[in-house]
mmCIF file of C-alpha atoms and ligand atoms in Angstrom:
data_model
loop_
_atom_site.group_PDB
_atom_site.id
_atom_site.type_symbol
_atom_site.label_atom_id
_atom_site.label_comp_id
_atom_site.label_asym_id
_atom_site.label_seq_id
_atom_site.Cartn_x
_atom_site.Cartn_y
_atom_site.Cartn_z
ATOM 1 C CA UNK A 885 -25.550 -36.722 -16.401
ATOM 2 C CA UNK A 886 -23.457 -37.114 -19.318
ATOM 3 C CA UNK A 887 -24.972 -35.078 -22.690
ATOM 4 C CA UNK A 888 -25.209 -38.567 -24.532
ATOM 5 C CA UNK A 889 -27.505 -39.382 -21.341
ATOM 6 C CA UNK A 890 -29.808 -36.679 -21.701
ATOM 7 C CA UNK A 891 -30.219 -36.910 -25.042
ATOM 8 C CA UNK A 892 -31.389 -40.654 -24.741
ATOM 9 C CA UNK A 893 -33.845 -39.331 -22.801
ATOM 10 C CA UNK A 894 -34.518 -36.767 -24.986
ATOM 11 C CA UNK A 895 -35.213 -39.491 -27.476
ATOM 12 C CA UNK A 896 -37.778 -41.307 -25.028
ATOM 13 C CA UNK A 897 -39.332 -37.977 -24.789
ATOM 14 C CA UNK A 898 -39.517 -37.388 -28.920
ATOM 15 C CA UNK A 899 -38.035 -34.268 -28.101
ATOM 16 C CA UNK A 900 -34.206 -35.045 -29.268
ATOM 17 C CA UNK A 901 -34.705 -33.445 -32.853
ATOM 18 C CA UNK A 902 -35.360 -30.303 -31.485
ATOM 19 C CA UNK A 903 -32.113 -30.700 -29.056
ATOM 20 C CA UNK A 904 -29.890 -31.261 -31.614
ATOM 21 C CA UNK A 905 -30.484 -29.029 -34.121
ATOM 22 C CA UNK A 906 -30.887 -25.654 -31.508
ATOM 23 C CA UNK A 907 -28.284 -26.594 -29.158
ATOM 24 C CA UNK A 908 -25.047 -27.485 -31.087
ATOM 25 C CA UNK A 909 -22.159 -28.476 -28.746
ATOM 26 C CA UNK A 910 -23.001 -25.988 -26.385
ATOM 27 C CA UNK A 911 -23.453 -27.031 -22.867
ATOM 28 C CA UNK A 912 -26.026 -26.469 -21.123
ATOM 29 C CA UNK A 913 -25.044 -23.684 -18.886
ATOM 30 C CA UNK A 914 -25.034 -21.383 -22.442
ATOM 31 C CA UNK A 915 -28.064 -22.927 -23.557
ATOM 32 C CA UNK A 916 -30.497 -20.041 -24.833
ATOM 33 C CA UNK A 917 -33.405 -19.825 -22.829
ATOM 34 C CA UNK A 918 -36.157 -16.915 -22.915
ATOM 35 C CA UNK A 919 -35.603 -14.166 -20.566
ATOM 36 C CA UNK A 920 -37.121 -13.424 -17.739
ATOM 37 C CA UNK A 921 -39.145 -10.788 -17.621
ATOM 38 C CA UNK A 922 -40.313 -8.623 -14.750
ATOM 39 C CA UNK A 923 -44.003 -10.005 -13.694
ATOM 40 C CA UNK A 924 -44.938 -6.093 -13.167
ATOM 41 C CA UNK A 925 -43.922 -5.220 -16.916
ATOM 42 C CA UNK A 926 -46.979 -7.637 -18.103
ATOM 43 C CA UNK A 927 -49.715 -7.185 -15.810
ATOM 44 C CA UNK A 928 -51.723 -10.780 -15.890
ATOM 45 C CA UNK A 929 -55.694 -10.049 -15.429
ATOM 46 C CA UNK A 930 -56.988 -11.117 -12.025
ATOM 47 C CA UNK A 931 -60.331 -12.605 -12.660
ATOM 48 C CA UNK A 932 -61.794 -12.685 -8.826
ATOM 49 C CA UNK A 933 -59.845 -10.432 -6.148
ATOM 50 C CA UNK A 934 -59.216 -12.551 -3.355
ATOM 51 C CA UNK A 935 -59.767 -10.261 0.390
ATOM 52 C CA UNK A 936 -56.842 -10.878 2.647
ATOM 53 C CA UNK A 937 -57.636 -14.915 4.153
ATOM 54 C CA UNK A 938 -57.466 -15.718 7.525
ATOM 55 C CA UNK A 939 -54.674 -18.082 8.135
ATOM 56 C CA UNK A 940 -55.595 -21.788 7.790
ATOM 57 C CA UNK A 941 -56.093 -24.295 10.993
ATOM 58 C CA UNK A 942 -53.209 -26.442 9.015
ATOM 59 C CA UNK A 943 -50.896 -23.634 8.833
ATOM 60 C CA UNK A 944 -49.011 -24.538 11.757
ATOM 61 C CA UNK A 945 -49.491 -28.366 11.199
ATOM 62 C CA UNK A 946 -46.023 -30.902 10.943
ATOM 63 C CA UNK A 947 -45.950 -33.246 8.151
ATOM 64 C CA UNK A 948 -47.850 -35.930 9.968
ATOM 65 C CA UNK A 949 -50.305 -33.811 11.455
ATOM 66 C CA UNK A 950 -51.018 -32.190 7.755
ATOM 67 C CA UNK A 951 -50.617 -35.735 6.406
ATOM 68 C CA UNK A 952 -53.637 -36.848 8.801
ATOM 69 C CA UNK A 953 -55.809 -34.030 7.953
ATOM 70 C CA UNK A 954 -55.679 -34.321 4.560
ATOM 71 C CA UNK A 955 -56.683 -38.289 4.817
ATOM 72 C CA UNK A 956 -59.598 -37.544 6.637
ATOM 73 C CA UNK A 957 -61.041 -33.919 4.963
ATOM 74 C CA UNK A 958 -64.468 -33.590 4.123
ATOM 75 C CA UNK A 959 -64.247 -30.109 3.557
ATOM 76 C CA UNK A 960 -65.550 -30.207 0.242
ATOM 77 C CA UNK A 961 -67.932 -32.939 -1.877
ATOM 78 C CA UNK A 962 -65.310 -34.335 -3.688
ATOM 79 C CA UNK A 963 -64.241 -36.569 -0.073
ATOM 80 C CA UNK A 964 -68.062 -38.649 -1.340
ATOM 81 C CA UNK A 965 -66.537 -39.816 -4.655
ATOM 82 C CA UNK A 966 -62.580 -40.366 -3.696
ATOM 83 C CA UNK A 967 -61.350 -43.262 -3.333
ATOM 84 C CA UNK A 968 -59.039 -41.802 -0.978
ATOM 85 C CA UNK A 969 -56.567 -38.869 -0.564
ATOM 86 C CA UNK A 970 -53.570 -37.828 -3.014
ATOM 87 C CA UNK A 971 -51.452 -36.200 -0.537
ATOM 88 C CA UNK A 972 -47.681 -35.582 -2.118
ATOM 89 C CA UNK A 973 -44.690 -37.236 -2.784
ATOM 90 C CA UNK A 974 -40.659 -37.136 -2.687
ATOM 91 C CA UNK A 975 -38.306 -35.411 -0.754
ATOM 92 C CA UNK A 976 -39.330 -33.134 2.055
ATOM 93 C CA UNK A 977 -36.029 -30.724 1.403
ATOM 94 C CA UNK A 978 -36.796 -30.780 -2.301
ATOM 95 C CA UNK A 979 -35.361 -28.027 -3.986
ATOM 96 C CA UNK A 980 -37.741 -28.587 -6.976
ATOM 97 C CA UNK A 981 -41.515 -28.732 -6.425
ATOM 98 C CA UNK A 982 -44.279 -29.627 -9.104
ATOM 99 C CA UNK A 983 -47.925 -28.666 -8.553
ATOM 100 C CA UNK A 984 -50.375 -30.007 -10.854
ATOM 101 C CA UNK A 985 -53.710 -29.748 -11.364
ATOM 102 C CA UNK A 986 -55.610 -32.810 -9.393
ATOM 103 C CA UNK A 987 -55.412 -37.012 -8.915
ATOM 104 C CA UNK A 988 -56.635 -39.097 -12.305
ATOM 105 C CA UNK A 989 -58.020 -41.861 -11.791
ATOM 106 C CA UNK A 990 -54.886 -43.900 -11.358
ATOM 107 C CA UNK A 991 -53.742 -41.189 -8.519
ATOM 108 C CA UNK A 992 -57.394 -42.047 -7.238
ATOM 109 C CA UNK A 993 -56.363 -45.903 -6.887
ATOM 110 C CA UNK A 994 -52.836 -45.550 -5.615
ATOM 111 C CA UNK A 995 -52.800 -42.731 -3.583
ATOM 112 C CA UNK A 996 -49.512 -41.213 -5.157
ATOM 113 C CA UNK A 997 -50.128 -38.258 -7.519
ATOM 114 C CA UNK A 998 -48.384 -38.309 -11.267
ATOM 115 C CA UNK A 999 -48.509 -42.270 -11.917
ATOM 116 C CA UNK A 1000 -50.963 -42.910 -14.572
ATOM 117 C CA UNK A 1001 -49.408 -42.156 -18.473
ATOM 118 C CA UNK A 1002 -49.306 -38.089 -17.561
ATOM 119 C CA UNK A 1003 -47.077 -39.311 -14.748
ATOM 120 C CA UNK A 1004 -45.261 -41.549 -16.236
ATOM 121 C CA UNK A 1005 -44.234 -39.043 -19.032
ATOM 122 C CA UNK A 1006 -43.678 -36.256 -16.000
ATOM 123 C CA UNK A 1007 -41.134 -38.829 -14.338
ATOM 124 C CA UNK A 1008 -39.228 -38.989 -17.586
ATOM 125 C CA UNK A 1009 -38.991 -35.328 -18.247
ATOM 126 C CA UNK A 1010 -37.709 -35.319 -14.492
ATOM 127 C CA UNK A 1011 -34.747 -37.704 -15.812
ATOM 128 C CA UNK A 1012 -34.078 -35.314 -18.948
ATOM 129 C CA UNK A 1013 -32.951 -32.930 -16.400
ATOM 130 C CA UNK A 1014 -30.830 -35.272 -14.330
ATOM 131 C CA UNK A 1015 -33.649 -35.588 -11.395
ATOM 132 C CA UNK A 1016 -35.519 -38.153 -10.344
ATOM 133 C CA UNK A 1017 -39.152 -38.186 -8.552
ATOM 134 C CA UNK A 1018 -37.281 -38.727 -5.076
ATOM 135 C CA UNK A 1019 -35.015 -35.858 -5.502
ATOM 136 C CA UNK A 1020 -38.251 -33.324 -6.352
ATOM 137 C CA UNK A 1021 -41.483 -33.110 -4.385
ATOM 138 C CA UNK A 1022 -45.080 -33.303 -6.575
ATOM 139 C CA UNK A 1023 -48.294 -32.477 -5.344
ATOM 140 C CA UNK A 1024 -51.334 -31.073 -7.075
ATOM 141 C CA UNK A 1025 -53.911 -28.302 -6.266
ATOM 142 C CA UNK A 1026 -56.787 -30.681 -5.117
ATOM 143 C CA UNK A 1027 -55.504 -33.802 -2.963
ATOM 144 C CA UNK A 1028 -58.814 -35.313 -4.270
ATOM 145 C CA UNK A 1029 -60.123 -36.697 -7.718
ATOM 146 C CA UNK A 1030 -62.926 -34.830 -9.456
ATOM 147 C CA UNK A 1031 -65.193 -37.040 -11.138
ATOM 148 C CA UNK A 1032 -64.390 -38.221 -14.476
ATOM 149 C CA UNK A 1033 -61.462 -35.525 -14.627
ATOM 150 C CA UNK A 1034 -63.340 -32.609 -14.807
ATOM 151 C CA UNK A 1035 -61.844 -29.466 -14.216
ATOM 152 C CA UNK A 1036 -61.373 -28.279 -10.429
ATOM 153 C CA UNK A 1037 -64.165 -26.326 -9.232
ATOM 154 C CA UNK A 1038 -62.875 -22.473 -7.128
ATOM 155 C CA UNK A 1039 -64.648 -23.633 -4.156
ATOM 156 C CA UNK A 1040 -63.026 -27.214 -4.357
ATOM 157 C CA UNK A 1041 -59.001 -25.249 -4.560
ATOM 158 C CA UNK A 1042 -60.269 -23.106 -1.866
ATOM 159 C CA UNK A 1043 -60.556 -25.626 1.046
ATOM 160 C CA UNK A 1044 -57.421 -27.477 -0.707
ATOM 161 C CA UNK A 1045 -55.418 -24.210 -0.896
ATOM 162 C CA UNK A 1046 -54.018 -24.146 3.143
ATOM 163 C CA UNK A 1047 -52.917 -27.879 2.774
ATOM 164 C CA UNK A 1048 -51.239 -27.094 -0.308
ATOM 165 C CA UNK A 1049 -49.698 -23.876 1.294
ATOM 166 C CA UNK A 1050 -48.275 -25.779 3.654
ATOM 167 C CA UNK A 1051 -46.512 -28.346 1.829
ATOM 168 C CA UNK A 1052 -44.937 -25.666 0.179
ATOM 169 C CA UNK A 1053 -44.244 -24.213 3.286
ATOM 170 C CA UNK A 1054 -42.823 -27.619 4.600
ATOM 171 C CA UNK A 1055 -40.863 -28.043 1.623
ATOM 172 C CA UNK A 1056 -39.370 -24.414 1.413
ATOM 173 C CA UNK A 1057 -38.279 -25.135 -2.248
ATOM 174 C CA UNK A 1058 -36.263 -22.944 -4.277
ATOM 175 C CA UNK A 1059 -38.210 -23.459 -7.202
ATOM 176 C CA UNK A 1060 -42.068 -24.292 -7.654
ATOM 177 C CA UNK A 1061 -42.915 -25.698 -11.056
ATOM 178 C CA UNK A 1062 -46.779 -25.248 -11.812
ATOM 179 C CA UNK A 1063 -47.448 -28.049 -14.435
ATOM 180 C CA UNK A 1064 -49.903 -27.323 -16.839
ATOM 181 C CA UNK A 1065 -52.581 -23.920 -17.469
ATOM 182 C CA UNK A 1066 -55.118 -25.056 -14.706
ATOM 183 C CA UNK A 1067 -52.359 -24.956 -12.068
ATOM 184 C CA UNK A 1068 -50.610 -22.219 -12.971
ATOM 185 C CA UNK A 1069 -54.204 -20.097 -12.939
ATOM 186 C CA UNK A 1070 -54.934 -21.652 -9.554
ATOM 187 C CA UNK A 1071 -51.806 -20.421 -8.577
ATOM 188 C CA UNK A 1072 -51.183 -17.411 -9.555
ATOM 189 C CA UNK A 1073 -55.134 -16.428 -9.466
ATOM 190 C CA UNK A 1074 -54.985 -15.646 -12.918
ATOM 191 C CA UNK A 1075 -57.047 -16.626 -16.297
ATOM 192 C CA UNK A 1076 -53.700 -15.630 -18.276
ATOM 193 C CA UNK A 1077 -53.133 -18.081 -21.199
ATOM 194 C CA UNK A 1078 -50.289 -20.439 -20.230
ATOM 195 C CA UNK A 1079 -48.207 -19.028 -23.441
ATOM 196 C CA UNK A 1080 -48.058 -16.077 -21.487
ATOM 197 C CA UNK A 1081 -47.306 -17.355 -18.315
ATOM 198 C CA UNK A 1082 -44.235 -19.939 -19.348
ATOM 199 C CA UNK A 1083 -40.631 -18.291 -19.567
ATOM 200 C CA UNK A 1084 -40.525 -16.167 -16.787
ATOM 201 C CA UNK A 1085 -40.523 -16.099 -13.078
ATOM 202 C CA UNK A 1086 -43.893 -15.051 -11.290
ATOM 203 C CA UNK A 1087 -43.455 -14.547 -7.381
ATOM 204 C CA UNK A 1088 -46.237 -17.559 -5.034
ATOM 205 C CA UNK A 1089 -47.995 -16.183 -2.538
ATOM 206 C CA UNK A 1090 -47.067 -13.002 0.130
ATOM 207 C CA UNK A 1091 -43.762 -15.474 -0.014
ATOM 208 C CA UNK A 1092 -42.962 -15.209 -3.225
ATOM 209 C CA UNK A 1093 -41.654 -18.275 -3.793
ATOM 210 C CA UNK A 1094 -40.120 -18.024 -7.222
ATOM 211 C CA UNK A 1095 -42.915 -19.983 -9.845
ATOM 212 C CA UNK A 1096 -42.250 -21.392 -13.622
ATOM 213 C CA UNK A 1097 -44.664 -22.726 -15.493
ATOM 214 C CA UNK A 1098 -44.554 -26.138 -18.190
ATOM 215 C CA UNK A 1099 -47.139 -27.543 -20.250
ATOM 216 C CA UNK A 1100 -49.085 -30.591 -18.132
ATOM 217 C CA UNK A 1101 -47.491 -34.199 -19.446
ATOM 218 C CA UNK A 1102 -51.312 -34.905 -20.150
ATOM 219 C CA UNK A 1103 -51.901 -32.389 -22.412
ATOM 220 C CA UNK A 1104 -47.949 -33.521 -24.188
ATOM 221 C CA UNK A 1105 -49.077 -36.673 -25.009
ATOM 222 C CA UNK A 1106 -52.373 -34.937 -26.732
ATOM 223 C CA UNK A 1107 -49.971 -32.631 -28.665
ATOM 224 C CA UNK A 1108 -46.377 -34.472 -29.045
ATOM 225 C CA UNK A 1109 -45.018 -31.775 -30.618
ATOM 226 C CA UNK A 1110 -45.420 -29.060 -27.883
ATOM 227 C CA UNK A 1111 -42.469 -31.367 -26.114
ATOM 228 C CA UNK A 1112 -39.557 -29.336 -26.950
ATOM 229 C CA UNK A 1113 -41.404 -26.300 -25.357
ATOM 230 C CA UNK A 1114 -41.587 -28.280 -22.539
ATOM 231 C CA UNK A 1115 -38.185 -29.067 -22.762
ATOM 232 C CA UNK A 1116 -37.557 -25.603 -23.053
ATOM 233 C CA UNK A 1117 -39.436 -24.639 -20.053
ATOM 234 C CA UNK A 1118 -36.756 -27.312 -18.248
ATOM 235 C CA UNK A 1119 -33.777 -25.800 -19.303
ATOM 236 C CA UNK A 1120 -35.106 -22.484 -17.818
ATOM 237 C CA UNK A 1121 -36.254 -23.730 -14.366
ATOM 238 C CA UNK A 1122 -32.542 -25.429 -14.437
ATOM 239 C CA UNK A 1123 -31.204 -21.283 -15.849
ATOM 240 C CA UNK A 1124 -33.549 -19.449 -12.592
ATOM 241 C CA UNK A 1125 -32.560 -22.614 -10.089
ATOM 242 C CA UNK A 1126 -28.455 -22.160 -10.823
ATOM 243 C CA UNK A 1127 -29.214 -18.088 -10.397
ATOM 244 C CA UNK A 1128 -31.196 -18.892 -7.272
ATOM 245 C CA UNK A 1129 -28.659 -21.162 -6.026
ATOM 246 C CA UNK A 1130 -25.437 -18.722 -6.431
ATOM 247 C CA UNK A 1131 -27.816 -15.725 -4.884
ATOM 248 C CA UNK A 1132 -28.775 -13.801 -7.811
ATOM 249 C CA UNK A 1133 -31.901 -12.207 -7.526
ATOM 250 C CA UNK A 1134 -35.027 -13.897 -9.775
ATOM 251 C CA UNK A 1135 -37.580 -11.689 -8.918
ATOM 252 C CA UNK A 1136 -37.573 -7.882 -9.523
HETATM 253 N N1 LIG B 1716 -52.641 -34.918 -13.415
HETATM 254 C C1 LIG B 1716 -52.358 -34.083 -12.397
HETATM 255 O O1 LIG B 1716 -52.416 -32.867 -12.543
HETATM 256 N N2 LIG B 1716 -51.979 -34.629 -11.248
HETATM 257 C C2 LIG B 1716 -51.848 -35.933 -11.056
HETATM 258 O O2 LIG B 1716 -51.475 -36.340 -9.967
HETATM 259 C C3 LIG B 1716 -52.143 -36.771 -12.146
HETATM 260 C C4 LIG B 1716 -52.546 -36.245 -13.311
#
């Protein structure tokens, strides 16, 4: 994508002021970003130890078979108020995956997560980094919609947590992008403020799939002006996906 490209985008975004005036000329490949710093150097608080799980019956599950499970899961109270099941979408062999919090109620009606107005903004940060929502996969934390939007409950990300594992496991990404504080605490089983969490790499999971955080689209189009921090956090998943993709190391 050409710079004059991006920076339309930029424009949709109300983000372009920021662009212009920090990154003169430079390409993007020189573009400041914050450094990442070693997860063990800032210790985040872990609110509720979790013991060593059993692994879950959809750990060894294809795509259709997860697919299937999730449709029909009643693990959890939530399946008595859904409309039906948010599953995931995009590309299987995604290289970039989001994880957000839970479906809205638009999710709720359509069955595809990140379409209502948080969506729609996520889409067009996606094209402000060249990407489109085919080339990335998005899923959220809960595959169903808590009532009136409330905050997941632990229990309710508990029973979600093995489907979620493996999409991520299905995907194999190189990159996971948590969108927004609720899932990047989910997560990373933290309670760490999302300031501290964005601009470095944290390590998912006995994996350690390599994990940056944004701001949730939701909470940008509260707060307009926290946009070129999301922007920011962009250009720094692009900065730890080039580094992943020649080999360099991420994580300590
Ligand atoms: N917010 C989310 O976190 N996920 C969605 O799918 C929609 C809104």
């Amino acid at each position: 994508m050409t710079d004059a490209r991006r920076l339309a985008y930029l424009e949709a975004l109300g983000v372009d002021v920021y662009v212009r005036r920090s990154l003169p000329q430079a390409p993007a490949a020189t573009v400041s970003v914050p450094a990442i710093e070693r997860p063990v150097a800032t210790p985040t608080p872990i609110p509720t130890p979790m013991p060593p799980r059993p692994l879950a019956p959809e750990a060894a599950l294809d795509w259709e078979a997860l697919r299937a499970a999730v449709s029909v899961c009643t693990r959890c109270a939530l399946s008595e108020t859904r409309t039906q099941t948010v599953f995931g979408v995009g590309s299987p062999g995604a290289r970039w995956m989001f994880i957000g919090e839970a479906p809205g109620a638009e999710e709720d009606k359509r069955g595809e997560p990140f379409v209502g107005r948080a969506g729609q903004l996520l889409t067009a940060m996606l094209k402000a980094v060249g990407l489109r929502r085919e080339d990335v996969y998005i899923a959220n934390v809960l595959k169903c919609r808590p009532p009136g939007n409330r905050d997941p409950r632990a229990e309710e990300a508990a029973h979600c947590r093995g489907y979620l594992e493996r999409q991520i496991e299905l995907v194999a990404p190189a990159l996971v992008i948590a969108v927004g504080r609720i899932a990047a605490q989910n997560l990373l089983a933290t309670d760490a403020p999302l300031a501290r969490l964005r601009g470095r790499v944290h390590a998912l999971g006995p994996r350690a799939w390599p994990l940056v955080v944004t701001y949730h689209p939701a909470y940008l189009l509260r707060s307009p002006g926290e946009k070129r921090k999301a922007w920011q956090d962009l250009l720094f998943a692009r900065q730890v996906s080039g580094r992943i993709e020649r080999g360099e190391p991420v994580l300590p």
